[in-house]
Coordinates of C-alpha atoms in Angstrom, one line a residue:
X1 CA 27.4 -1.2 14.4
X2 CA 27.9 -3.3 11.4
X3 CA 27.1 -1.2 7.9
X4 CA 25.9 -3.5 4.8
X5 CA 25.5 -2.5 1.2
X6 CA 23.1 -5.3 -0.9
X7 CA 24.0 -5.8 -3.9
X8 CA 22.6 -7.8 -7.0
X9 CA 24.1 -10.7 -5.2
X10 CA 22.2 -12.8 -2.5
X11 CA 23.8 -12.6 0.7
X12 CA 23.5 -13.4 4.4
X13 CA 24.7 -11.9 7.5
X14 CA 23.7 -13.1 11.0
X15 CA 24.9 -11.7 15.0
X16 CA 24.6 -14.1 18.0
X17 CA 24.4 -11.5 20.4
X18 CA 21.0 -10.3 22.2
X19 CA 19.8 -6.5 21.6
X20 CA 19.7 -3.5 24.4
X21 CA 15.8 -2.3 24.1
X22 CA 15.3 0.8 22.0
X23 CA 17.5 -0.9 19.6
X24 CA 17.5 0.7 15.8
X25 CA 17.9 -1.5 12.3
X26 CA 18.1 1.2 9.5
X27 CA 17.2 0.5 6.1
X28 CA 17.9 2.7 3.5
X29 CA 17.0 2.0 0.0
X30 CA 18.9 3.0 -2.7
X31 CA 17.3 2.5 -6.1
X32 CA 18.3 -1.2 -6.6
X33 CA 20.2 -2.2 -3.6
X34 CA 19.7 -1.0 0.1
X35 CA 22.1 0.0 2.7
X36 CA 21.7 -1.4 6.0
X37 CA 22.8 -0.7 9.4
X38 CA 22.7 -2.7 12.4
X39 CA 23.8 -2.8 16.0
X40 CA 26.3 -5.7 16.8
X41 CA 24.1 -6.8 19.5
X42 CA 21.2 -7.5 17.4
X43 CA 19.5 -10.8 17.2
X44 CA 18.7 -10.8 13.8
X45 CA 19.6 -13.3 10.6
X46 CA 19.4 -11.1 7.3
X47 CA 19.3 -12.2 3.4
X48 CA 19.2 -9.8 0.4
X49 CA 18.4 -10.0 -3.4
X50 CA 19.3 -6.6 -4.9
X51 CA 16.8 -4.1 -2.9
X52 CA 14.6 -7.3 -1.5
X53 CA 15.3 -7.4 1.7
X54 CA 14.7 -10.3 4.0
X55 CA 15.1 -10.3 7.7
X56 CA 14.6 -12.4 11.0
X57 CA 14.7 -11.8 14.3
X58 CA 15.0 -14.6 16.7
X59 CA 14.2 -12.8 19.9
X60 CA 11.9 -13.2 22.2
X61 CA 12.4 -10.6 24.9
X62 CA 13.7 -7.6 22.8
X63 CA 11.5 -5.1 20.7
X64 CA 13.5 -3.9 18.1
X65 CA 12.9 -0.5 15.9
X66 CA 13.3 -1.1 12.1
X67 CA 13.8 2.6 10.5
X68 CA 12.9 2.9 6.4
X69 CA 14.0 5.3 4.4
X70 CA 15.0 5.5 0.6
X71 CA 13.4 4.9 -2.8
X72 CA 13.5 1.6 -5.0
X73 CA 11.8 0.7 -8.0
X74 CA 12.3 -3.1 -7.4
X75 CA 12.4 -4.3 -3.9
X76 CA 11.0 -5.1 -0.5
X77 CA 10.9 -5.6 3.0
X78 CA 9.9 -9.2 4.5
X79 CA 10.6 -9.1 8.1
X80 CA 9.7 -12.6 10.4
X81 CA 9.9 -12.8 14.0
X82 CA 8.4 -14.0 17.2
X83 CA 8.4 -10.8 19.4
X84 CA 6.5 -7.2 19.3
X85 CA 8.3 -4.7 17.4
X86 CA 8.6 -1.2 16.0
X87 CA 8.4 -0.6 12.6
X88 CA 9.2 3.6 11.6
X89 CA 8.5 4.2 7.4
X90 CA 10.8 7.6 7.6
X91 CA 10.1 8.8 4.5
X92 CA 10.1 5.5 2.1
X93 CA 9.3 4.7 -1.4
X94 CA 8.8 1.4 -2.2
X95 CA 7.8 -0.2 -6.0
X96 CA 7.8 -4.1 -5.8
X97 CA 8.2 -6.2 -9.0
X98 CA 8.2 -9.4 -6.7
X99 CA 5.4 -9.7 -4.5
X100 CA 4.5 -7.1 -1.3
X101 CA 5.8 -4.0 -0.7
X102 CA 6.0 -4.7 2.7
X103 CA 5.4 -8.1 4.1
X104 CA 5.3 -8.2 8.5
X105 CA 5.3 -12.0 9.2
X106 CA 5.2 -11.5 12.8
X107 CA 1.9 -12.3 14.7
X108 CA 2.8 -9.8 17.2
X109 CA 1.8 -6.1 18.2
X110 CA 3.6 -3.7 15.3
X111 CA 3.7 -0.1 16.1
X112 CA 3.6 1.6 12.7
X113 CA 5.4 5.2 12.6
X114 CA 4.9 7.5 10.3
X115 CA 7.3 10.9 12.0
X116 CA 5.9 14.2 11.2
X117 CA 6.6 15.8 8.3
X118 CA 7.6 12.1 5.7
X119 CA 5.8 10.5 3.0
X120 CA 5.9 7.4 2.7
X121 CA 4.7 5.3 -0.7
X122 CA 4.3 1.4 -1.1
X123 CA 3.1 -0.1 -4.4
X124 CA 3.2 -4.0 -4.8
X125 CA 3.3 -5.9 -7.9
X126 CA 0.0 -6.9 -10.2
X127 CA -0.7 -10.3 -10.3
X128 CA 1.2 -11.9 -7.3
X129 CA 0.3 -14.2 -4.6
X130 CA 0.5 -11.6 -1.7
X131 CA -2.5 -10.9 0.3
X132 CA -1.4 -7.1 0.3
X133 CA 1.1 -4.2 -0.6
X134 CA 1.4 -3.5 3.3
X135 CA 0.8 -7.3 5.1
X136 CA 0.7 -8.1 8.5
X137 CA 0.8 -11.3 10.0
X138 CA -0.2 -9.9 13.8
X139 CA -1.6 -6.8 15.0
X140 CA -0.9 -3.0 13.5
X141 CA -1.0 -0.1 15.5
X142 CA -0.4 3.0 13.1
X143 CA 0.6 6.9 15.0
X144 CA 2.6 9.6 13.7
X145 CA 1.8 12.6 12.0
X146 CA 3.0 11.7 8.7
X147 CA 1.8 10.2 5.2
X148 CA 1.5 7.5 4.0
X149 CA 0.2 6.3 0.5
X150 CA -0.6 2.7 -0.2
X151 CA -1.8 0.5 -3.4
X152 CA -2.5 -2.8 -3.9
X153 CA -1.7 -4.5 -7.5
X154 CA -2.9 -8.2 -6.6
X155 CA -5.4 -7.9 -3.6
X156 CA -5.7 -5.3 -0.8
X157 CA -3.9 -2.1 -0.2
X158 CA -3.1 -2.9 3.3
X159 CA -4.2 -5.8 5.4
X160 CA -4.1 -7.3 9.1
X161 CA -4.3 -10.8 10.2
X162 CA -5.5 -10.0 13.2
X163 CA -6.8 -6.1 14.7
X164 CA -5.7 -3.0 12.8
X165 CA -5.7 0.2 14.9
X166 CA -4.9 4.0 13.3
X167 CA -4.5 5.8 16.5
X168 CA -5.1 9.7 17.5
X169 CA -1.4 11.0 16.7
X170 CA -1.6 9.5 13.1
X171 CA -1.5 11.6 10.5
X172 CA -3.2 11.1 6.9
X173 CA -3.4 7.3 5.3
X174 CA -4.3 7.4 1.5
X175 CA -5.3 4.2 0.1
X176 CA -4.7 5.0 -3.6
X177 CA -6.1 1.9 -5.1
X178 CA -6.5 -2.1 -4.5
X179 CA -7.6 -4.9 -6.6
X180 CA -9.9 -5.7 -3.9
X181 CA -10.4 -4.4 -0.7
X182 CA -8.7 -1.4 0.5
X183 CA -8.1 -2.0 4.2
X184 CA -8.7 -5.7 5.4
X185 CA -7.8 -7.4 9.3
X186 CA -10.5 -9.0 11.8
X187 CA -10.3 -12.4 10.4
X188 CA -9.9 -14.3 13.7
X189 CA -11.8 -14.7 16.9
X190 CA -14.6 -12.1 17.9
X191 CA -13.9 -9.3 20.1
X192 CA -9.9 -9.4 19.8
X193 CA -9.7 -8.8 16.0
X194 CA -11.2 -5.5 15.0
X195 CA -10.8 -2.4 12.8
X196 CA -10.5 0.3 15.5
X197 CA -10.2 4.3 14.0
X198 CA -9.3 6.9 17.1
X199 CA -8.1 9.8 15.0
X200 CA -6.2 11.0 11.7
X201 CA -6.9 11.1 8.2
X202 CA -7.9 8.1 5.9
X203 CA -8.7 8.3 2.5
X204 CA -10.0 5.5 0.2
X205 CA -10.6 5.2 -3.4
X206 CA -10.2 2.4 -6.6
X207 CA -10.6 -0.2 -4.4
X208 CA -12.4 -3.2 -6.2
X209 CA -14.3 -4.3 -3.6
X210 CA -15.1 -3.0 -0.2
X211 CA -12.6 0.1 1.1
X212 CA -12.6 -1.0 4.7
X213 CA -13.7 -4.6 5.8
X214 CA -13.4 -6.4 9.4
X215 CA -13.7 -9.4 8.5
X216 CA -14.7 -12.5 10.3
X217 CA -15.5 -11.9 13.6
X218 CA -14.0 -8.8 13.4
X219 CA -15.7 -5.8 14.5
X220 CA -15.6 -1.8 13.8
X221 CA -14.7 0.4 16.0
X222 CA -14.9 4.6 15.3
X223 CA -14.4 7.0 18.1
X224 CA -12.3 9.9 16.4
X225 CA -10.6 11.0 13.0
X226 CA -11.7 10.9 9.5
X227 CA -12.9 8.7 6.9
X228 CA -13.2 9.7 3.3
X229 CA -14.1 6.2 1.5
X230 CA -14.9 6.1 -2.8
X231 CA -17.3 3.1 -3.0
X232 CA -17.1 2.5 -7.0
X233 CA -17.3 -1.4 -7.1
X234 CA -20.9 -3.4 -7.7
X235 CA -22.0 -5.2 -4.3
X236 CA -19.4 -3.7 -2.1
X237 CA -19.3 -1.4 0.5
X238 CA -17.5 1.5 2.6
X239 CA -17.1 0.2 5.7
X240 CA -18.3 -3.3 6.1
X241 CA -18.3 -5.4 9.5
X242 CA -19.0 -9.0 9.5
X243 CA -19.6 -8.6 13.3
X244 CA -20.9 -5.5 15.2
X245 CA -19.9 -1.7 14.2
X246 CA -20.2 0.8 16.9
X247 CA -19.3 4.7 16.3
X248 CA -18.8 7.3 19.7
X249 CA -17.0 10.3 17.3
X250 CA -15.1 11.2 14.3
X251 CA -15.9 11.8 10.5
X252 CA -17.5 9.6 7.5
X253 CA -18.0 10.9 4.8
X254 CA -18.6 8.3 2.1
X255 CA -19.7 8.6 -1.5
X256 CA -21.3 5.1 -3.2
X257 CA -21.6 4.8 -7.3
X258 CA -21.6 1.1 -7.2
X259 CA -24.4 -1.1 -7.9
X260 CA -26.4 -3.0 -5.3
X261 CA -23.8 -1.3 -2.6
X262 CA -23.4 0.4 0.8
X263 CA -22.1 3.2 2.6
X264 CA -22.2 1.3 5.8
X265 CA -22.9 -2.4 6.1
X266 CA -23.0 -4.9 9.4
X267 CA -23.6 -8.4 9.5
X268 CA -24.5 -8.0 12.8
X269 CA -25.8 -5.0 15.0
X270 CA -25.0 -1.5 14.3
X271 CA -24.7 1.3 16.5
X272 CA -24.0 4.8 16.0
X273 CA -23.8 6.9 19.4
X274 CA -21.6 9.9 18.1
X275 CA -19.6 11.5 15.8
X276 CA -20.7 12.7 12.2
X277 CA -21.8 10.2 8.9
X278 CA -22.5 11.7 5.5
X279 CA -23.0 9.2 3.0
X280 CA -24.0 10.3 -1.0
X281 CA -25.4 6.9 -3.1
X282 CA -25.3 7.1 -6.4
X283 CA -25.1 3.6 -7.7
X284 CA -28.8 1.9 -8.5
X285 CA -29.9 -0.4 -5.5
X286 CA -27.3 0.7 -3.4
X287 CA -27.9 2.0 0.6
X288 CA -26.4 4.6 2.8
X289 CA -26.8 2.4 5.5
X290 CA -27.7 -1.1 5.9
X291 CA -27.7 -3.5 9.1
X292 CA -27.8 -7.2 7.9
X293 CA -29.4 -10.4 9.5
X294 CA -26.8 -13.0 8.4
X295 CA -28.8 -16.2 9.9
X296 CA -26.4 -18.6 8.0
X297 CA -23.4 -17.3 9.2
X298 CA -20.5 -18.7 11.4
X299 CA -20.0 -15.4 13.0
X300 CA -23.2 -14.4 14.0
X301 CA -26.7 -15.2 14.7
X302 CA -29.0 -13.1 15.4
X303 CA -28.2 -9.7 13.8
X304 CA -30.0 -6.5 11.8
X305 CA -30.6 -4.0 14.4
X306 CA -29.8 -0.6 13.8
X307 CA -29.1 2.3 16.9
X308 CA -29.1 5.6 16.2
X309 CA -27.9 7.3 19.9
X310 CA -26.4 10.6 18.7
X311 CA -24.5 10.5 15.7
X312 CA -25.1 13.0 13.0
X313 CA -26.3 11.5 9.8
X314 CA -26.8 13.6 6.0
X315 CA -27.6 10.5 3.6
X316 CA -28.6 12.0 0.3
X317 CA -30.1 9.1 -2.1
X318 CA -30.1 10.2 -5.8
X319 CA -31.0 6.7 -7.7
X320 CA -33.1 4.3 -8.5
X321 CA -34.4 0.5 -7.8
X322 CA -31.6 -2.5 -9.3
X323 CA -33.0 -4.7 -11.3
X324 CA -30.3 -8.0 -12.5
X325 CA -31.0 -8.7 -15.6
X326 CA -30.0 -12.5 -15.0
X327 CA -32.0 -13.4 -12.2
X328 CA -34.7 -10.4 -13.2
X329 CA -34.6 -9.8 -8.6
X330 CA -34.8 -5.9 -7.9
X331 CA -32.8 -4.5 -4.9
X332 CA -34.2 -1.1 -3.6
X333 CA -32.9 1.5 -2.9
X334 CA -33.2 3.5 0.5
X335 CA -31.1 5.5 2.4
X336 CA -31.6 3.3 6.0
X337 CA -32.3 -0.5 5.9
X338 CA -32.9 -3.0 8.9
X339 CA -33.4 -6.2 8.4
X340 CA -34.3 -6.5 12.6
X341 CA -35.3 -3.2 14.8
X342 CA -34.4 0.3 14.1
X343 CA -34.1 2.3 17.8
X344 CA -33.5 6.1 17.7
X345 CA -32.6 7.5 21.1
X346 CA -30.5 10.8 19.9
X347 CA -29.1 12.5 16.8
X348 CA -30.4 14.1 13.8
X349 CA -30.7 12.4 10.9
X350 CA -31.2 14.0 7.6
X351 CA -32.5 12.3 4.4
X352 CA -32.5 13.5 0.6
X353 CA -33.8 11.2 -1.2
X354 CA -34.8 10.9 -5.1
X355 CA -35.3 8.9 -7.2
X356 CA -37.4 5.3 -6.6
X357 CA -40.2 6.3 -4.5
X358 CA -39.6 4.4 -1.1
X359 CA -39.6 4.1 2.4
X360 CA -36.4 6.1 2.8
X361 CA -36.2 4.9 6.4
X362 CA -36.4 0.8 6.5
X363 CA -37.0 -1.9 9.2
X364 CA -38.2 -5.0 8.5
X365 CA -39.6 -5.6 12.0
X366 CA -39.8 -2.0 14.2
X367 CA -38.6 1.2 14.5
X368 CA -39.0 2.7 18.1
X369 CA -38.3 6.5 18.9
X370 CA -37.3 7.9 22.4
X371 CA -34.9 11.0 21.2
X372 CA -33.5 12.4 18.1
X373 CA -35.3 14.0 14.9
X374 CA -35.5 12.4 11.5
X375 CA -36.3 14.6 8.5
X376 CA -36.8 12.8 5.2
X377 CA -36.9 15.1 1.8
X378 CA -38.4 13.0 -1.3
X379 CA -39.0 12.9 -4.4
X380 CA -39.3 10.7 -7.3
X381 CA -37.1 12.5 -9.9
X382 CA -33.2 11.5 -9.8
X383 CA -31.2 14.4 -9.2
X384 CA -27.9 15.8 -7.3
X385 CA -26.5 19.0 -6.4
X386 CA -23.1 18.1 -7.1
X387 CA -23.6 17.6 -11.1
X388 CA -23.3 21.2 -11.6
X389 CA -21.3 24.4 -11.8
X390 CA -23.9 27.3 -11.7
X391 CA -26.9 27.8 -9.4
X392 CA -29.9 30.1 -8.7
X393 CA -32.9 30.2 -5.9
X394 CA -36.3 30.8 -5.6
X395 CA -38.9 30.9 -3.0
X396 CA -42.2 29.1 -4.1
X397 CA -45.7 27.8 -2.6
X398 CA -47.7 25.7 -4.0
X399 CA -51.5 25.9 -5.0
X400 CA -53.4 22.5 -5.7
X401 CA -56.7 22.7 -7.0
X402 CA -56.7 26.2 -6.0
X403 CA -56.1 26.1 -2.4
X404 CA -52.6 27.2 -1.0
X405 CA -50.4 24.3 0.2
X406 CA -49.1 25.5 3.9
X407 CA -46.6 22.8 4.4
X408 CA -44.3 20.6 1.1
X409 CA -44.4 17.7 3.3
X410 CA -46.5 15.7 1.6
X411 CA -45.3 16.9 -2.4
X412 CA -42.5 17.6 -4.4
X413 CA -42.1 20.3 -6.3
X414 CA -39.0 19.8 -9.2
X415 CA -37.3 22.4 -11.0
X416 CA -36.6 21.3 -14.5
X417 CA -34.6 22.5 -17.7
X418 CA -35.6 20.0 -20.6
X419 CA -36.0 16.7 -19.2
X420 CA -33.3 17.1 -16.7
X421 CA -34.2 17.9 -13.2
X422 CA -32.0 20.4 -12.0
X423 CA -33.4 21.1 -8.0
X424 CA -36.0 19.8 -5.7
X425 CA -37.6 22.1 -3.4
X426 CA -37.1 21.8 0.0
X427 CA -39.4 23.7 2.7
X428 CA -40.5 26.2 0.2
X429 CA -36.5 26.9 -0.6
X430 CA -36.1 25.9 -4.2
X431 CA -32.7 26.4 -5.0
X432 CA -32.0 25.8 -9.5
X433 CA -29.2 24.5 -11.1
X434 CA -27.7 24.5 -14.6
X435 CA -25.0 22.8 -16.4
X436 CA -24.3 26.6 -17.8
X437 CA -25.2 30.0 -18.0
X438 CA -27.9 30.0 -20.6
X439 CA -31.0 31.4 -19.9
X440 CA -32.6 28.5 -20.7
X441 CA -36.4 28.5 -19.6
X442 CA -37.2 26.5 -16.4
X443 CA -40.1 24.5 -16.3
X444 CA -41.8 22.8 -12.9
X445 CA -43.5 19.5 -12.1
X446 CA -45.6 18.6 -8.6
X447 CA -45.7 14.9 -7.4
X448 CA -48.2 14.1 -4.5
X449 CA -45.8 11.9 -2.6
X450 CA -48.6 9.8 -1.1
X451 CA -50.2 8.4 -3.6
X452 CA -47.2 8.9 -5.9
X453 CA -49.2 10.6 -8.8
X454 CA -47.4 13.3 -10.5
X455 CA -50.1 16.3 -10.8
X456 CA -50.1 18.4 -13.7
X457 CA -49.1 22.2 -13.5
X458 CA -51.4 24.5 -14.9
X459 CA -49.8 28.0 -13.9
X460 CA -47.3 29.6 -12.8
X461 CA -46.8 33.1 -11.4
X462 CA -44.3 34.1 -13.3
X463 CA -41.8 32.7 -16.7
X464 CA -38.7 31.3 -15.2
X465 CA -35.6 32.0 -17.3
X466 CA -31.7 30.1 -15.6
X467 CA -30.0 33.3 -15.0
X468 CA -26.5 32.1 -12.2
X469 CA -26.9 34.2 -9.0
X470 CA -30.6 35.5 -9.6
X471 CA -33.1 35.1 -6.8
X472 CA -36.9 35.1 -7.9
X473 CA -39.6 35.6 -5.3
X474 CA -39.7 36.2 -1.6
X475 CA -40.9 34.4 1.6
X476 CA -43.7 36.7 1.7
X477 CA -43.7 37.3 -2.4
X478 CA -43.1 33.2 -3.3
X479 CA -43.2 32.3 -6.8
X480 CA -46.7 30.2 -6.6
X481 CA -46.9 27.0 -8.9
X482 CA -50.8 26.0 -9.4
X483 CA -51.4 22.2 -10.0
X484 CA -54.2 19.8 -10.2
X485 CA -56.8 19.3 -11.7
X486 CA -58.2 21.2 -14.6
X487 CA -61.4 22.1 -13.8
X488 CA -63.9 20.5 -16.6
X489 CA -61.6 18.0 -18.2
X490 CA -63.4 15.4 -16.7
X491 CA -62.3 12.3 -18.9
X492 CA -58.5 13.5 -18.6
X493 CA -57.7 14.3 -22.3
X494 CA -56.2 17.5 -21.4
X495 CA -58.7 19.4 -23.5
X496 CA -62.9 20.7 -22.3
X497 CA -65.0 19.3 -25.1
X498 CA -68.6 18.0 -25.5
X499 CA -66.9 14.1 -24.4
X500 CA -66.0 15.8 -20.8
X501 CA -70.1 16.5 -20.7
X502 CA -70.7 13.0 -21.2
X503 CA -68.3 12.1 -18.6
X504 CA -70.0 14.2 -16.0
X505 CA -73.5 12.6 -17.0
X506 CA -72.0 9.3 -16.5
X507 CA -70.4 10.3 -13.2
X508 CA -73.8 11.4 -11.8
X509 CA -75.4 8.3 -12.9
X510 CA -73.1 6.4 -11.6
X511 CA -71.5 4.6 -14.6
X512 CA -68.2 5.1 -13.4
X513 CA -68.3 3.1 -10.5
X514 CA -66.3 0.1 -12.0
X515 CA -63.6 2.0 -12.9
X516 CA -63.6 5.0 -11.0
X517 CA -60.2 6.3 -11.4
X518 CA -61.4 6.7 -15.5
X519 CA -62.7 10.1 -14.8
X520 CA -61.3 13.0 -12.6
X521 CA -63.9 14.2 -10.0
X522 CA -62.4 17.3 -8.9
X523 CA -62.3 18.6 -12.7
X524 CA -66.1 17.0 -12.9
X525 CA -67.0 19.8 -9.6
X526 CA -67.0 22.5 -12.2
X527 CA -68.8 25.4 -10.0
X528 CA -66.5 24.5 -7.0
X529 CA -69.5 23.9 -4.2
X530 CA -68.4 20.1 -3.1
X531 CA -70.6 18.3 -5.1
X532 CA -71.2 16.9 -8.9
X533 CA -74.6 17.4 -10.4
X534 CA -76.9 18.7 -12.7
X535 CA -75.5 22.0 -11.9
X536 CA -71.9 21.1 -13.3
X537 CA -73.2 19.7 -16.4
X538 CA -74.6 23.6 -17.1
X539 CA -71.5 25.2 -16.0
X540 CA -69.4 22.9 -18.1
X541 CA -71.7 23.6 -21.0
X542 CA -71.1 27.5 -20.4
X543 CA -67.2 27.0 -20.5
X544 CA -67.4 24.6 -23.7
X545 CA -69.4 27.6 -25.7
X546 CA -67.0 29.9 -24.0
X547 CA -70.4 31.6 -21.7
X548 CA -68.0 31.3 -18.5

C-alpha cells in the first residue's frame, strides 16, 4: 500500500502490477491537497494539481472500489477507465473552482455508494465547460442509505451518458440547484438508456430547465421511492421523457410555477399502472400531465397516448390560459392533455381545477373507459389552499331561481373575502380561508359551469363573518346561497322599474327574437306558472307600485 499526499505541485505516480478484485483506492481530501492510498497491485496511472485529482485505470478485468472522503474548497475527481467500477462518496465535500465536481469518464457500469449514515456534497464551478457537477460517461447505478446533495453551476446537477438507475437501498438524493436540468442520461439508443427510479428519496428544486429528463431515446422508468420535483422554469418540466414513461409504484409529488410547463411530459406514450402522482400547477399554461405526439422527431413517431391502469392521481390546477405576448398564441391550461388516445383501465384520479374554464381532462382524438373513477372539481376563479395560514368550514346548498340544487356538479359556489377567492366548494363542503384572523365579512359568488355564466346571488341565509376554527351550518342545517335570476328585472339593470314592463311587452310580442339573450326570461315569469304573458305584465306592475 503506497500512501500519497498532493500537494500544490503536479505530480504523477503509476504501478504496473494487476489488482486482486475487491480492491480499495482511498481518497481523502484535505482542504487544498488530498491524501491518497493505493494498493501496490493496482493498475492505475495518477496525476494531481493541489486537491484535483486525476486518475486512470488501465484494466480491463479488474473492478476497482474508489472510496471518497474529506472536504475541499478547490478540487476534483476525474477518474478514466475502460472497465466497471465501484465508486463509494463516504462522506465527501467537494467545491470545484475548475470545472466538475466529479467527472466519471468511463462508459461502463458505476455503482454509486452512498453507506448509511454520510453526507455527501458536490458543487461544480459557474461558467465552465462541464456537462455536470456529478458526470458520467457510462452507466450509474446509485444504492446506499446515505445523502447526497448535488448542484450544478454550468449545466446539470448530475448527468449520465447513457441509463441512470437510483436503486431500492438508496437513501435521499437532493438536487439543490442546476443551471439547466437537474438530472439528465438517456441520450443514446432506445430501450438501453433510461432513467430508471426503484426506491429512495429524490428531491429537486432551482433547476433551470426540466428537473429530470431522459433524453433521446431514453425512457422513464418508476416502480418505487419518491420524487419531490420544484418545476420553477418557463417551458420545462418535472419529469420529461423523450421516449415512453411507464410508472408500476412509488411517490410524485411535483409542484409547477413555470410558464407554459409540465408536471409530467412524454414525447411518446405514457403509462401509469401504479404507484401515487400528485402534481400542483401554478404557472399560466402549464399541465399536470401531458403526453406529446412528436411527429418530427428522430426518436419517435407515432406518440400521445396516455394510460391510466391504476395509479393514483390528485392534480390540482390553480391558473389560467398563456397567452405570448410575441407571437399573441395562447397555451391552455388543463390538468390531463393527449395529443392521441386517453385509456382509463384502473385508478382514481382526482381533479381540482380553477381558474380558465376548460376541459380539465384532454384528448385530442378519444378517451375510452373500462375501470377507474375520474372526479373533476371546477371552477373558474383562481384559487389554492396552500396560500394561507387560517381556515374555517361551512356546509352550504344552493337555491337557483328558487329551487334547491341536489347535486354541485354542474356549479361552483366561491367563497370570497374582497376580490380574493379564498375556497371553492366541493360536494356541499365549503371549507374558508383567510390570510388572517379578522373577521372580515365573506361574501359568495355561483358560476353555472355549463354555460360558464356567473349567476348573481341574491340571498343568503345567514351574514358570514372569517372567524379561524368556526364551523357555520350543518349537513342537515346548510348555510343556503340563493342565485339567479331576479324575478321582474327583465332587461337586466339590476333594478324593477317601469323599463322592465316594457321589456316583458316586448318579450310577448316577440321583439326580442333577434337578440334574445337582451332580456332575462326567467325574471320576465314574474307569477312563477311557466309561462310569460299578460298576466306577468300585471304582476310586475303590482311589485313596481309596491301592491306585491
Amino acid at each position: 500500500m503506497r500512501h500519497i499526499i498532493f500537494g500544490a505541485l503536479l505530480t504523477l505516480f503509476s504501478t504496473a502490477a494487476l489488482a486482486t478484485e475487491g480492491d480499495t483506492i482511498d481518497v481523502v481530501f484535505r482542504g487544498t491537497t488530498a491524501e491518497v492510498n493505493i494498493p501496490a497491485t493496482a493498475n492505475v496511472t495518477f496525476a494531481a494539481n493541489g486537491a484535483h485529482i486525476n486518475m486512470n485505470s488501465t484494466s480491463l478485468s479488474e473492478e476497482y472500489v474508489y472510496r471518497l472522503s474529506g472536504q475541499t474548497d478547490n478540487g476534483s475527481l476525474t477518474l478514466t477507465g475502460n472497465y466497471k467500477l465501484t465508486l463509494i462518496l463516504n462522506g465527501l465535500s467537494i467545491k470545484s473552482e475548475q470545472g466538475a465536481a466529479i467527472d466519471i469518464e468511463c462508459g461502463k457500469r458505476i455503482a454509486v455508494v452512498l453507506p448509511n449514515g454520510t453526507n455527501n456534497t458536490l458543487v461544480d464551478c459557474a461558467n465552465g465547460a462541464q456537462k455536470a457537477a456529478l458526470y458520467f460517461k457510462g452507466h450509474p447505478e446509485f444504492e446506499g442509505g446515505g445523502t447526497l446533495n448535488v448542484t450544478g453551476n454550468t449545466k446539470h446537477a448530475i448527468a449520465a451518458k447513457e441509463y441512470l438507475q437510483i436503486k431500492r437501498t438508496t437513501g435521499t438524493i437532493n438536487v439543490l440547484g442546476a443551471v439547466s436540468d437537474g438530472i439528465h442520461c438517456g441520450k443514446g439508443v432506445y430501450d438501453q438508456h433510461y432513467f430508471e427510479m426503484q426506491g429512495g428519496l429524490l428531491n429537486i428544486s432551482n433547476t433551470g430547465s426540466d428537473c429530470i429528463d431522459s433524453d433521446d431515446f431514453g425512457i422513464m422508468r418508476i416502480s418505487g421511492g419518491s420524487i419531490n420535483a420544484d418545476v420553477t422554469a418557463d417551458g420545462s418540466a418535472g419529469l420529461k421523457s423523450d421516449s415512453t414513461l411507464t410508472m408500476t409504484g412509488g411517490r410524485l409529488n411535483i409542484f409547477v410555477s413555470g410558464r407554459d410547463s409540465e408536471g409530467l411530459r412524454t414525447n411518446y406514450d405514457a403509462q401509469l399502472m401504479g404507484g401515487s402522482i400528485s402534481i400542483r400547477v401554478a404557472g399560466d399554461g402549464s399541465k399536470a400531465i401531458k403526453s406529446k405526439n412528436k411527429d418530427n422527431s428522430l426518436t419517435v413517431l407515432d406518440g400521445g397516448r396516455l394510460t391510466f391502469g391504476g395509479a393514483e392521481c390528485l392534480l390540482y390546477v390553480h391558473a389560467v390560459d398563456f397567452i405570448d405576448t410575441l407571437t399573441n398564441d395562447t397555451t391552455k391550461c388543463r390538468a390531463v392533455s393527449a395529443d392521441k388516445d386517453i385509456n382509463r383501465t384502473g385508478g382514481d384520479i382526482e381533479i381540482y381545477s380553477y381558474g380558465t374554464l376548460h376541459n380539465a381532462f384532454h384528448s385530442d382524438s378519444t378517451i375510452t373507459t373500462t375501470g377507474g373513477t375520474l372526479t373533476i372539481h371546477q371552477a373558474p376563479w383562481q384559487f389554492y389552499y396552500g396560500d394561507f395560514q387560517h381556515d374555517m368550514t361551512a356546509y352550504v346548498a344552493l337555491e337557483v331561481n328558487g329551487k334547491r340544487v341536489d347535486s354541485l356538479n354542474d356549479y361552483a359556489i366561491g367563497a370570497f373575502i374582497g376580490d380574493e377567492c379564498v375556497g371553492v366548494a366541493i360536494d356541499n363542503y365549503l371549507r374558508i380561508y383567510s390570510h388572517d384572523t379578522d373577521e372580515s365579512p365573506v361574501v359568495f359568488r355561483v358560476c353555472n359551469l355549463t354555460t360558464e355564466e356567473e349567476l348573481p346571488v341574491t340571498a343568503v341565509s345567514q351574514q358570514v363573518n372569517f372567524v379561524s376554527g368556526s364551523r357555520i351550518g350543518k349537513p342537515n342545517n346548510p348555510l343556503v346561497i340563493s342565485c339567479g335570476s331576479k324575478i321582474g328585472d327583465v332587461n337586466r339593470d339590476g333594478q324593477i322599474t317601469i323599463a322592465d314592463v316594457t321589456a316583458l311587452v316586448n318579450i310577448i310580442l316577440g321583439k326580442d327574437s333577434t337578440v334574445p339573450y337582451l332580456y332575462d326570461h326567467q325574471a320576465a315569469d314574474v307569477n312563477g306558472d311557466d309561462s310569460i304573458t299578460i298576466a306577468d305584465v300585471t304582476a310586475l306592475v303590482n311589485i313596481i307600485l309596491g301592491k306585491d
